[in-house]
Short mmCIF file of N, CA and C in Angstrom, two decimals:
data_model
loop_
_atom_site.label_atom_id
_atom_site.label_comp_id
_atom_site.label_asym_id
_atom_site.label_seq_id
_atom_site.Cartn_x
_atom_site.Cartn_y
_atom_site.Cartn_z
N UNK N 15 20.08 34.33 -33.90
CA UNK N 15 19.04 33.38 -33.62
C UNK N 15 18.74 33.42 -32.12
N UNK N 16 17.35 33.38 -31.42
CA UNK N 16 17.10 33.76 -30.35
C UNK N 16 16.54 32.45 -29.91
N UNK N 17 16.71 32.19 -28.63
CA UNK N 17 16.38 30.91 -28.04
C UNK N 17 15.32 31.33 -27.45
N UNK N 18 14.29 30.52 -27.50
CA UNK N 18 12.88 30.70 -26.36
C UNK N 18 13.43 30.63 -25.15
N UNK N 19 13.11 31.15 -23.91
CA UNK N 19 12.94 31.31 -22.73
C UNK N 19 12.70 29.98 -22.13
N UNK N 20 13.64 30.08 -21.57
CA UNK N 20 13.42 28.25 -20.08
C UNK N 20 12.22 28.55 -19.48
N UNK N 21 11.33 27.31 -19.58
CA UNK N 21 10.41 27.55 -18.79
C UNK N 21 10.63 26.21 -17.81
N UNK N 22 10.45 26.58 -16.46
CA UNK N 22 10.41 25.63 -15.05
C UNK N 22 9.02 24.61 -14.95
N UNK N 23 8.80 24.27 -14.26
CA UNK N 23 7.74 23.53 -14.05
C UNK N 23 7.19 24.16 -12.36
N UNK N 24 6.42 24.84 -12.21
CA UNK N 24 6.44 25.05 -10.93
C UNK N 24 5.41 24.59 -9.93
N UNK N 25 6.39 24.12 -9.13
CA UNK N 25 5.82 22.92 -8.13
C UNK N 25 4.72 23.70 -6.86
N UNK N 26 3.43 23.62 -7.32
CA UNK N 26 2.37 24.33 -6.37
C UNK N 26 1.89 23.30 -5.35
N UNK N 27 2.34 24.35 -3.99
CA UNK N 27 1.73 23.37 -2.77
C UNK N 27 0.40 23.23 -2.78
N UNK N 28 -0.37 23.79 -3.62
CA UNK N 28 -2.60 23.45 -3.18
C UNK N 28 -2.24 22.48 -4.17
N UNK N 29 -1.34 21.56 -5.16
CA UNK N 29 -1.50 20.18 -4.95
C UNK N 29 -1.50 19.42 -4.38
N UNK N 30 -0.41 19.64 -3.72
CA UNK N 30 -0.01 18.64 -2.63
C UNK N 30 -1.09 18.60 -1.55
N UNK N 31 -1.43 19.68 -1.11
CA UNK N 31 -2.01 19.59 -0.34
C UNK N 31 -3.60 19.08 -0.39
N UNK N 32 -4.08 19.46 -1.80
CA UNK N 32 -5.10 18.77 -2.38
C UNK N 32 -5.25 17.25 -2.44
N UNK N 33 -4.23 16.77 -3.05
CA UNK N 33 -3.48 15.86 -2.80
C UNK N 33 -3.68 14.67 -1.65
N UNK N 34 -2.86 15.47 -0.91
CA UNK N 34 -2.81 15.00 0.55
C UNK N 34 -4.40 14.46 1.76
N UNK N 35 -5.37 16.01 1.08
CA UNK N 35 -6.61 16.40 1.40
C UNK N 35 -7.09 14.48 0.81
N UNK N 36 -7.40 14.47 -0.30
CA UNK N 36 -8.13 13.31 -0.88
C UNK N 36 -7.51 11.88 -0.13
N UNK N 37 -6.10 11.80 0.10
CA UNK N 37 -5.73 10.99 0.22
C UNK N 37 -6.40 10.44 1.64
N UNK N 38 -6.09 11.52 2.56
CA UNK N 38 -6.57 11.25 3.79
C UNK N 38 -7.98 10.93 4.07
N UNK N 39 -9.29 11.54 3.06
CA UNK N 39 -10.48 11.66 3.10
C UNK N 39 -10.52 9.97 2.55
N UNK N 40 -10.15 9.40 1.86
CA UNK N 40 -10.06 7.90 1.17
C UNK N 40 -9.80 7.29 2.14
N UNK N 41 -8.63 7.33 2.49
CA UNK N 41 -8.57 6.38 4.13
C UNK N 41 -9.43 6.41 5.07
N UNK N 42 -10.06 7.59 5.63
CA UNK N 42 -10.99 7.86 6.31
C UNK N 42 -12.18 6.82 6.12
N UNK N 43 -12.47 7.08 4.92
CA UNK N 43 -13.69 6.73 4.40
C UNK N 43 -13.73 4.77 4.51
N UNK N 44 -12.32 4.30 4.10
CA UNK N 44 -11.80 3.02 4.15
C UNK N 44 -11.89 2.53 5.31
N UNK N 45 -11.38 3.21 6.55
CA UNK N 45 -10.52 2.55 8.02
C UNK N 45 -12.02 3.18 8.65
N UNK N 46 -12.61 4.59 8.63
CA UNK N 46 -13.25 4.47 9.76
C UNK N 46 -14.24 3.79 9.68
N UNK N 47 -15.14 3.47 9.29
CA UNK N 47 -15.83 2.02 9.44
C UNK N 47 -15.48 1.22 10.76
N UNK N 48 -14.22 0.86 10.39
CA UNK N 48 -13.79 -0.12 11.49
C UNK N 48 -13.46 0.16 12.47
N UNK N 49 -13.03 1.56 12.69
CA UNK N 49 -12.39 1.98 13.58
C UNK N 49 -13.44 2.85 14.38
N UNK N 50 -14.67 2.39 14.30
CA UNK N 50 -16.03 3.29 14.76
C UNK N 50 -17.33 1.70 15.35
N UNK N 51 -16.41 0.37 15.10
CA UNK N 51 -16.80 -0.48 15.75
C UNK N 51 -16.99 -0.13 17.20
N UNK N 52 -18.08 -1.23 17.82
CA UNK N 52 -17.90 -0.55 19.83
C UNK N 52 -17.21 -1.93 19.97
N UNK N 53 -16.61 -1.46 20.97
CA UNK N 53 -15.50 -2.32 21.95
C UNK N 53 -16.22 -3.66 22.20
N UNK N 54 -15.81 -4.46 22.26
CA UNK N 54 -16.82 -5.79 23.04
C UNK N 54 -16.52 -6.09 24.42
N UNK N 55 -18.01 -6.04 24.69
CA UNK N 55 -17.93 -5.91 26.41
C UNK N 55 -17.06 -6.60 27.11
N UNK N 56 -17.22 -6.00 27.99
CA UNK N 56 -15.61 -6.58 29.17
C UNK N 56 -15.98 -7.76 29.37
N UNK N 57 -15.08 -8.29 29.65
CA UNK N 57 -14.86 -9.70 29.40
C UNK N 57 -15.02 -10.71 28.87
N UNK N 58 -15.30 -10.13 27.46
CA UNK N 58 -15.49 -11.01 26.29
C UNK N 58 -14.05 -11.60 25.82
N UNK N 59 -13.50 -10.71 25.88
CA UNK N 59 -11.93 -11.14 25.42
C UNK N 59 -12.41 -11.46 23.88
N UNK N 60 -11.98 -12.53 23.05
CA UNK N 60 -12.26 -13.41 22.28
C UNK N 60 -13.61 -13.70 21.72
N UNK N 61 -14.65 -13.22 22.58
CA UNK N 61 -15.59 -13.64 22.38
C UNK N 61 -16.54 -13.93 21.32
N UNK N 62 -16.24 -13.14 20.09
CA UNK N 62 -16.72 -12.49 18.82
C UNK N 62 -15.45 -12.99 17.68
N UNK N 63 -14.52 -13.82 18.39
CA UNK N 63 -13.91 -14.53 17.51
C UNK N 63 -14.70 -15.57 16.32
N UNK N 64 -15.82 -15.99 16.23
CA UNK N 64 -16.16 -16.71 15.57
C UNK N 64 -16.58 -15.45 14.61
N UNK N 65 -17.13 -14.32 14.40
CA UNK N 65 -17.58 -13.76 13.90
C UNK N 65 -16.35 -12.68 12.48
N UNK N 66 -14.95 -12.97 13.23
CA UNK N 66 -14.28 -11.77 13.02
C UNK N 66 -13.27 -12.80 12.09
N UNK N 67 -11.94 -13.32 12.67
CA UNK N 67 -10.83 -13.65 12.06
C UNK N 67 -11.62 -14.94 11.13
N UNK N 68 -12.57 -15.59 11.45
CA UNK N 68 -12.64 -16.84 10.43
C UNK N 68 -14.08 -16.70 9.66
N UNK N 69 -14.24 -15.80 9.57
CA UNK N 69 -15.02 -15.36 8.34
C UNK N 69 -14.62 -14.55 7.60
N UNK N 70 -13.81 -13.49 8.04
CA UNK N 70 -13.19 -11.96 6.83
C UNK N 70 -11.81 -12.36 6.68
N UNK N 71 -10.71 -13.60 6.90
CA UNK N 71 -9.49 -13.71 6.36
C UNK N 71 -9.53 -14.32 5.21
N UNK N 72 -10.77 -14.86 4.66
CA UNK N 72 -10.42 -15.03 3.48
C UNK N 72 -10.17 -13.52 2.20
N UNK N 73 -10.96 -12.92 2.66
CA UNK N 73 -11.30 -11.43 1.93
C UNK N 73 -9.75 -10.24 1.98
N UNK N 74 -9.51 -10.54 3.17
CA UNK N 74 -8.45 -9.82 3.72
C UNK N 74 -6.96 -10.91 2.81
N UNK N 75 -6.68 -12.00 2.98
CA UNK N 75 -5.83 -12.55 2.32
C UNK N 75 -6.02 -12.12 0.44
N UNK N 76 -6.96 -12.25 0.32
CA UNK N 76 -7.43 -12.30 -1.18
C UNK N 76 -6.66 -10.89 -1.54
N UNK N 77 -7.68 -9.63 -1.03
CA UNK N 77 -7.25 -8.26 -1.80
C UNK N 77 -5.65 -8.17 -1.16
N UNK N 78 -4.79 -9.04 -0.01
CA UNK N 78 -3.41 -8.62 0.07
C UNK N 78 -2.79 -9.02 -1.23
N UNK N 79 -2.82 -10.47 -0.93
CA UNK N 79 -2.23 -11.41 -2.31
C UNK N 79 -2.67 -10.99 -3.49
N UNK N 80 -3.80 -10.35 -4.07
CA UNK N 80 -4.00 -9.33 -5.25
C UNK N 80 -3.37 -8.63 -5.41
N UNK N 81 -3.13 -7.48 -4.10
CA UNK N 81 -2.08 -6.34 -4.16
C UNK N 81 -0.96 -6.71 -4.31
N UNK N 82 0.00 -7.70 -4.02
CA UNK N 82 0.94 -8.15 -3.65
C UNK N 82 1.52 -8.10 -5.63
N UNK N 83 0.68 -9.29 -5.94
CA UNK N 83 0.76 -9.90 -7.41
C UNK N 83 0.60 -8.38 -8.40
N UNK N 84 -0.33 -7.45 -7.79
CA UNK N 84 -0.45 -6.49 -9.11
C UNK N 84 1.03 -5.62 -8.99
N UNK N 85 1.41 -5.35 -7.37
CA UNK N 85 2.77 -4.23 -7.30
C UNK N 85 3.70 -4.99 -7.73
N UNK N 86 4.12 -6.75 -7.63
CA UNK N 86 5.05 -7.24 -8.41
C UNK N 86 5.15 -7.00 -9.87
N UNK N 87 3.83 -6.94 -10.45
CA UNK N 87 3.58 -6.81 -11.81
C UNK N 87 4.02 -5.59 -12.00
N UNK N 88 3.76 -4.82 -11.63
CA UNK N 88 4.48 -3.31 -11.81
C UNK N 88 5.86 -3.38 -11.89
N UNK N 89 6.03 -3.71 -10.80
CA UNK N 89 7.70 -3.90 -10.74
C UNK N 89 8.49 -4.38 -11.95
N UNK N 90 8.03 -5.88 -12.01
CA UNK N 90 8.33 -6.31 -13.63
C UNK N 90 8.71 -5.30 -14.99
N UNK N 91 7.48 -4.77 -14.75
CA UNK N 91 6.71 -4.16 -15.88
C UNK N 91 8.45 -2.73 -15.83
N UNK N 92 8.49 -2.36 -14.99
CA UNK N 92 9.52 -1.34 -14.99
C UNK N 92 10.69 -1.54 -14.72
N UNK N 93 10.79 -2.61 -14.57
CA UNK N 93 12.36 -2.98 -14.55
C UNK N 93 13.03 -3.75 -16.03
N UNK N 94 11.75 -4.73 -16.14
CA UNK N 94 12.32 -5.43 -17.40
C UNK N 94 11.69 -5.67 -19.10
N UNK N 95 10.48 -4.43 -18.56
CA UNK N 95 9.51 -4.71 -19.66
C UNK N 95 9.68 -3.23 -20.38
N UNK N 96 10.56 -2.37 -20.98
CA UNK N 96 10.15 -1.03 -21.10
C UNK N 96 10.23 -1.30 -22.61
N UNK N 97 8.91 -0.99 -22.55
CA UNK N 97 7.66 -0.76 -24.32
C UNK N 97 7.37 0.80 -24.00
N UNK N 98 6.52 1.01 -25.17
CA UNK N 98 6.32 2.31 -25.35
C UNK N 98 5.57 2.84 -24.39
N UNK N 99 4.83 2.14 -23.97
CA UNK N 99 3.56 2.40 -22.99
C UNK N 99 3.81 1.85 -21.51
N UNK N 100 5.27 1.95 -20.82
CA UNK N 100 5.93 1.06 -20.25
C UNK N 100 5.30 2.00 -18.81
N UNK N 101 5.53 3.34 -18.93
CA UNK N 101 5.31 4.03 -17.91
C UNK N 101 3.58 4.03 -17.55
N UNK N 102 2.50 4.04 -18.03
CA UNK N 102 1.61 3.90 -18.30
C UNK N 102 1.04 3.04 -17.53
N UNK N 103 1.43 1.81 -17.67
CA UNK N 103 1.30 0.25 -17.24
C UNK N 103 1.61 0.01 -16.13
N UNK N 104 2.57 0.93 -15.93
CA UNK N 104 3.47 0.59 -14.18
C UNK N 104 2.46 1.00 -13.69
N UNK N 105 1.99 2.30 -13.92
CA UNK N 105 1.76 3.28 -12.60
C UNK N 105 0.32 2.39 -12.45
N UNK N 106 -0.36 2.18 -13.29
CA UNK N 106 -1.75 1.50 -13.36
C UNK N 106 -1.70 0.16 -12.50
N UNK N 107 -0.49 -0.25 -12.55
CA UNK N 107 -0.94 -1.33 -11.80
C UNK N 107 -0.41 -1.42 -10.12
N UNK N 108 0.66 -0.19 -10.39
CA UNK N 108 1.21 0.42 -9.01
C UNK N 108 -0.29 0.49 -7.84
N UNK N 109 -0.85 1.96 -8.81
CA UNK N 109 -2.10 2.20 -8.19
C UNK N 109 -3.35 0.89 -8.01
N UNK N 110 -3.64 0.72 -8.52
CA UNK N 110 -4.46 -0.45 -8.08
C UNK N 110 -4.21 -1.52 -7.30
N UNK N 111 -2.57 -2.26 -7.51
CA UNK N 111 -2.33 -2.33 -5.86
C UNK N 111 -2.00 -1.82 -4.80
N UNK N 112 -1.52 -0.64 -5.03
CA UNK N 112 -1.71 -0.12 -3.86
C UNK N 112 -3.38 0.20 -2.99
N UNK N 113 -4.03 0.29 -3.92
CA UNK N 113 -5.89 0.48 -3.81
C UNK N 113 -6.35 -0.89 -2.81
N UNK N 114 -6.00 -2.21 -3.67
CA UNK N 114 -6.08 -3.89 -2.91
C UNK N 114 -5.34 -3.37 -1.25
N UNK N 115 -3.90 -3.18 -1.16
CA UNK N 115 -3.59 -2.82 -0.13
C UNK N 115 -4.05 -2.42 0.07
N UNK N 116 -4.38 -1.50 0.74
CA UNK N 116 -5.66 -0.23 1.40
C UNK N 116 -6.61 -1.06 1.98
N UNK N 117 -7.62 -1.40 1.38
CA UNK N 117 -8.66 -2.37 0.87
C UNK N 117 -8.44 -3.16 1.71
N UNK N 118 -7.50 -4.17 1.28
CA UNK N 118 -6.68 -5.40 2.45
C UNK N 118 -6.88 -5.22 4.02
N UNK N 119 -6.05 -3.79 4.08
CA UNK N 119 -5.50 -3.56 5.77
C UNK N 119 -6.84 -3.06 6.46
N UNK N 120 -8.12 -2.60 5.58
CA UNK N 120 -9.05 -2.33 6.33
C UNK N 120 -10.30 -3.32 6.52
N UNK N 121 -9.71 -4.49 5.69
CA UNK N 121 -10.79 -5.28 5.84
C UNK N 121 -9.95 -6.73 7.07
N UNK N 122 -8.70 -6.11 7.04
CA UNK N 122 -7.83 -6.45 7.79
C UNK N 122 -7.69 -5.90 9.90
N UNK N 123 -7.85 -4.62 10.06
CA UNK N 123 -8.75 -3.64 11.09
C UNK N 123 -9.91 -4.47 11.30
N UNK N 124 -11.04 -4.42 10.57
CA UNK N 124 -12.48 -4.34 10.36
C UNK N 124 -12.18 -5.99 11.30
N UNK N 125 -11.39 -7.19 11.02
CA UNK N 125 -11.72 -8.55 11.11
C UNK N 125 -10.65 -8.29 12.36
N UNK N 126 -9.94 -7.78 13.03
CA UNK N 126 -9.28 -7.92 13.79
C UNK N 126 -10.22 -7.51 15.31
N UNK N 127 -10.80 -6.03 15.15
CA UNK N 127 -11.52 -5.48 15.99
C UNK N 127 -13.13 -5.88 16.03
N UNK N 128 -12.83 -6.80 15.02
CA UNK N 128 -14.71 -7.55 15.41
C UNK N 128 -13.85 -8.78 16.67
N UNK N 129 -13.32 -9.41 16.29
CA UNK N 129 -12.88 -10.49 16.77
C UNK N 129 -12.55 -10.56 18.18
N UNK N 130 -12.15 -9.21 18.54
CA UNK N 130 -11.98 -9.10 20.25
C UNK N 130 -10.48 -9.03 20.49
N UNK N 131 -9.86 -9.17 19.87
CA UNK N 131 -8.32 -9.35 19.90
C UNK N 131 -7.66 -8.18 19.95
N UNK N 132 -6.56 -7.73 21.17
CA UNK N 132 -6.15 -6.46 20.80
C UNK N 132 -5.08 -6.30 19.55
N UNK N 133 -5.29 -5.15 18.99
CA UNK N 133 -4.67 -5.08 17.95
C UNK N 133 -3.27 -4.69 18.21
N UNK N 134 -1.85 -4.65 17.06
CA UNK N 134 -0.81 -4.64 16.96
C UNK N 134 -0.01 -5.30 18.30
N UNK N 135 -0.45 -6.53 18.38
CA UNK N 135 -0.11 -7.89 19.20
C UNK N 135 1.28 -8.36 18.50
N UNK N 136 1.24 -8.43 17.33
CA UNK N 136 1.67 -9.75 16.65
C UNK N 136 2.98 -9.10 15.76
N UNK N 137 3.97 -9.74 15.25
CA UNK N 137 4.73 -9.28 14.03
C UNK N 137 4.21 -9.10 13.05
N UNK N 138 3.04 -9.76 12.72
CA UNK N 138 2.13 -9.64 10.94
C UNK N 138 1.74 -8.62 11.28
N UNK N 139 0.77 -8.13 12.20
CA UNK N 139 0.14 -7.06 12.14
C UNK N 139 0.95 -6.12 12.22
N UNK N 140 2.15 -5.81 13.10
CA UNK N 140 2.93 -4.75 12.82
C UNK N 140 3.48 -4.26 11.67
N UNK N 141 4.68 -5.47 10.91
CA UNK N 141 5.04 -5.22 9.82
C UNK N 141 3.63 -5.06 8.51
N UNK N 142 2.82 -5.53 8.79
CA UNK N 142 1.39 -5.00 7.86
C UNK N 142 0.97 -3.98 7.83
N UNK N 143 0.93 -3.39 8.92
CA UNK N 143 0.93 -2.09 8.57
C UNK N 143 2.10 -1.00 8.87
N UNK N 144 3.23 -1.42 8.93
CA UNK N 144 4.34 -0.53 8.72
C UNK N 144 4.54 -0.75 6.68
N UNK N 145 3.93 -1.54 6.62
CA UNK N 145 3.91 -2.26 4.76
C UNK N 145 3.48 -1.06 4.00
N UNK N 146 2.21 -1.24 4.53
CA UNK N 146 0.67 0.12 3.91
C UNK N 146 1.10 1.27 4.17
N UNK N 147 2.09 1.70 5.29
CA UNK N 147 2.43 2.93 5.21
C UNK N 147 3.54 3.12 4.03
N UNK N 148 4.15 2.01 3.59
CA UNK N 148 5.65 2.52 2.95
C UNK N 148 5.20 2.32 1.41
N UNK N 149 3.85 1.59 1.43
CA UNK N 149 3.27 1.61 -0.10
C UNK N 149 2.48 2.86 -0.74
N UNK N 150 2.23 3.62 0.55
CA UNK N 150 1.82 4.90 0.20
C UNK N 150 2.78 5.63 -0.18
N UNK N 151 3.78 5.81 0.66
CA UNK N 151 4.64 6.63 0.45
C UNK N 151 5.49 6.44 -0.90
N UNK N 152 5.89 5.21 -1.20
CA UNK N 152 6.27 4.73 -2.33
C UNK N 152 5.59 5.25 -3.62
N UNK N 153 4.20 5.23 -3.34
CA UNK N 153 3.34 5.68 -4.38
C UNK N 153 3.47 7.29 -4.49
N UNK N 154 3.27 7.89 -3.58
CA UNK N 154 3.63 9.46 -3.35
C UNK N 154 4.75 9.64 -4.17
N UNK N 155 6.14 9.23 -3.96
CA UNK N 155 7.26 9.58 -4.46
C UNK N 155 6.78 8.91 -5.83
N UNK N 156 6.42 7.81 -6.50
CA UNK N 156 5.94 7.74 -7.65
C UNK N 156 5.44 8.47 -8.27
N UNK N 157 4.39 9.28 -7.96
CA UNK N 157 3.79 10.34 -8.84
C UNK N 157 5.09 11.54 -8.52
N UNK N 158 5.48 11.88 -8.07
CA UNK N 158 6.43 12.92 -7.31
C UNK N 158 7.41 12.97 -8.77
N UNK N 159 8.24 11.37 -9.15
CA UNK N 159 8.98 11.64 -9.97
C UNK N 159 9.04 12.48 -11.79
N UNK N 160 7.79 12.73 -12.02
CA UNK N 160 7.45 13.47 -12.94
C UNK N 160 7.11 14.55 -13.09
N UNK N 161 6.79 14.97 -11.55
CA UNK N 161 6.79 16.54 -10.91
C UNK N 161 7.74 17.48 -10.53
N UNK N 162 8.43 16.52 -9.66
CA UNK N 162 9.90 17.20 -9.02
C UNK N 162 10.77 17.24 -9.95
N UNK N 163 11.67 18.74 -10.46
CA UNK N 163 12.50 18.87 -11.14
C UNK N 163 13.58 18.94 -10.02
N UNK N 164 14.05 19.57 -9.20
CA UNK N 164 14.80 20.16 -8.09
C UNK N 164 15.36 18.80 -7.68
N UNK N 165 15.19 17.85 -7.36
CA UNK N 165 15.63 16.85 -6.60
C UNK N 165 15.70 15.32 -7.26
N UNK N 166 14.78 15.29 -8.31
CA UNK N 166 14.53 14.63 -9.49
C UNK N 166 15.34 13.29 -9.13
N UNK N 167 16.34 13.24 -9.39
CA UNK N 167 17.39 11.91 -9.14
C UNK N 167 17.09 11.35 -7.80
N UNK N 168 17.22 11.92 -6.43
CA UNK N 168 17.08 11.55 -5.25
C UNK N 168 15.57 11.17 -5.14
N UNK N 169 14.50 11.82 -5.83
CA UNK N 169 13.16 11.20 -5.88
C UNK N 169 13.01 9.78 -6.28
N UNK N 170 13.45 9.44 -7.74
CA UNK N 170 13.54 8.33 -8.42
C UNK N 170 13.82 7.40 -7.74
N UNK N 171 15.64 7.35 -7.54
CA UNK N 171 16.33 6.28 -6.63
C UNK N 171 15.40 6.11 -5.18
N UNK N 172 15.29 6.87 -4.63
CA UNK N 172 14.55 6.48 -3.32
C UNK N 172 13.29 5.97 -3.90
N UNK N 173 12.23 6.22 -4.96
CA UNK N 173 11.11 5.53 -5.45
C UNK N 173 11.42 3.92 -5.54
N UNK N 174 13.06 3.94 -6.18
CA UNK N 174 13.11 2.45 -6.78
C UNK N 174 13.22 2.02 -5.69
N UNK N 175 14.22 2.37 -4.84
CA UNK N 175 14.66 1.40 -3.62
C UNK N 175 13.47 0.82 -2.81
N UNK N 176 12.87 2.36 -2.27
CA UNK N 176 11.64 1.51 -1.24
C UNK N 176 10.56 0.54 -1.91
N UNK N 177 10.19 0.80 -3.62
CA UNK N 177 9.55 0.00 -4.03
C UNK N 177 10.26 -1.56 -3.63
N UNK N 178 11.63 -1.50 -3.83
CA UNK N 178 12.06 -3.42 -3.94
C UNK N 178 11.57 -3.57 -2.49
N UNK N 179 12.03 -2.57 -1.53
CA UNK N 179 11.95 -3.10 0.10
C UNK N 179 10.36 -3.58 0.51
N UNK N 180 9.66 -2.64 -0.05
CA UNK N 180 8.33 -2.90 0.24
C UNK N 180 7.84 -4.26 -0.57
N UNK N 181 8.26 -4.79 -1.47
CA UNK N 181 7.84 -5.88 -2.22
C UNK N 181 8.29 -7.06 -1.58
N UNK N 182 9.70 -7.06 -1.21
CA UNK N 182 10.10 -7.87 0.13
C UNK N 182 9.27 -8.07 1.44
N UNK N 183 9.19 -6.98 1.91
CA UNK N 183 7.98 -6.75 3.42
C UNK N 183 6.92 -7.54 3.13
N UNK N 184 6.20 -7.12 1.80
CA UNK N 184 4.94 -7.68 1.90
C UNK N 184 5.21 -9.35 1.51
N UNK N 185 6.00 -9.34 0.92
CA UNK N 185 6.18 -11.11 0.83
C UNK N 185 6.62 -11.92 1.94
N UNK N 186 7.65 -11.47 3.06
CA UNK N 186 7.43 -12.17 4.36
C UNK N 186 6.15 -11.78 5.52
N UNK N 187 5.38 -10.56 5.16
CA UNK N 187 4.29 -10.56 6.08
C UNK N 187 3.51 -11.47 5.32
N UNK N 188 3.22 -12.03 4.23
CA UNK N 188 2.06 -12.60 3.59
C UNK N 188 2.41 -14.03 4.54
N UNK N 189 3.78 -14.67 4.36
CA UNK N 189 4.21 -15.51 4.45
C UNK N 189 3.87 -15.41 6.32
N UNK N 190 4.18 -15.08 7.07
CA UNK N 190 3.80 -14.59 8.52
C UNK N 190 2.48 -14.63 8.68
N UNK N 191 1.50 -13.91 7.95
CA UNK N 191 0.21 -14.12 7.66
C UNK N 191 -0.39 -15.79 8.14
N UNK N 192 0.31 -16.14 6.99
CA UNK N 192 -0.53 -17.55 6.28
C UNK N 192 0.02 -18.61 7.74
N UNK N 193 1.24 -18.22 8.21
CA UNK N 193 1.56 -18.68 9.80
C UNK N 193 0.87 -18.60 10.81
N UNK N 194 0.84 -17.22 11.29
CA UNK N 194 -0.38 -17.14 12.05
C UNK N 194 -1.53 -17.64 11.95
N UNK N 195 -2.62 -17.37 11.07
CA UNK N 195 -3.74 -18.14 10.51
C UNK N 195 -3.80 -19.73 10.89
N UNK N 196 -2.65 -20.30 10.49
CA UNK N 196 -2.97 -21.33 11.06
C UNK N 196 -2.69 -21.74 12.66
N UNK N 197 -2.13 -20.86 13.07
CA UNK N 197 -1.98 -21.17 14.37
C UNK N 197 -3.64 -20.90 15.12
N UNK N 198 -3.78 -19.82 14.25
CA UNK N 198 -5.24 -19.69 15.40
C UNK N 198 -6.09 -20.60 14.47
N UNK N 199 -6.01 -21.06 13.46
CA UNK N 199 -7.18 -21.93 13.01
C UNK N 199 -6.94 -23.57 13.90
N UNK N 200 -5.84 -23.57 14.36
CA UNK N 200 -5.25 -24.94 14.66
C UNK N 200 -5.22 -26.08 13.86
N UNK N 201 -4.57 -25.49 12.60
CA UNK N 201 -4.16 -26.81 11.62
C UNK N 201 -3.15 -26.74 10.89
#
């Protein structure tokens, strides 16, 4: 009796790099907008504050706390919910908050640099976007784990871990958030 031949899965870099290509062209498309604002004239400082932080934080809170609620839901969904369609469900709602994030941090940019304020001042804003970077990456190694045969285990575990860490992050930056805000709203 003759056994069929092992077949590998073989891992082609013009995905990744395809991949990689879209990913970056999406952000682009997201951040530069904001990041193609003009400076506000010298010595405005602040000046364009009425225009920037207290009109777009509601928008910017909304799609975080969306993202926030859909990657918890994921989480759920794969830790304590596994149905048939368990994998399915995660990733769907993985991706779409991770999408709100995205979304969030540039409408997050967009209200920071109207406003006059220099940016990465603050702990929210730092850990906010040290957040968006680790939700990408999180997501990367997410799709990764059904690709990578070679490393397979070390993909996963590092998927799970940074997912809990990042679900943490974003729940004390939200919480930091909603601090700040009121400090500059003064109430």
């Amino acid at each position: 009796m003759n056994k069929p031949p092992v077949t590998r899965h073989i891992i082609r870099p013009e995905r990744w790099i395809f991949s990689g290509l879209l990913l970056a062209l999406v952000l682009a498309l997201v951040c530069g907008p904001a990041l193609a604002l003009p400076d506000p004239p010298p010595g405005a400082g602040a000046g364009h504050f009425d225009q920037g932080i207290t009109v777009y934080w509601p928008y910017h809170a909304s799609l975080m706390v969306t993202g926030f609620i859909l990657l918890f839901s994921g989480f759920i969904v794969a830790r304590y919910h596994k149905t048939k369609n368990w994998f399915k469900t995660h990733a769907l709602l993985q991706v779409c908050g991770g999408a709100c994030i995205i979304a969030g941090m540039a409408v997050g940019v967009y209200m920071v640099t109207l406003s006059g304020f220099p940016p990465l001042r603050n702990i929210h804003e730092i850990l906010g976007v040290t957040t968006v970077f680790l939700v990408i990456i999180a997501l990367a190694l997410g799709y990764s784990v059904r690709r990578v045969h070679t490393a397979k285990t070390v993909v996963r575990i590092s998927h799970r871990w940074l997912g809990r860490i990042v679900i943490g992050l974003m729940a004390v930056t939200i919480v930091l958030g909603i601090y700040f805000l009121s400090l500059i709203l003064r109430r």
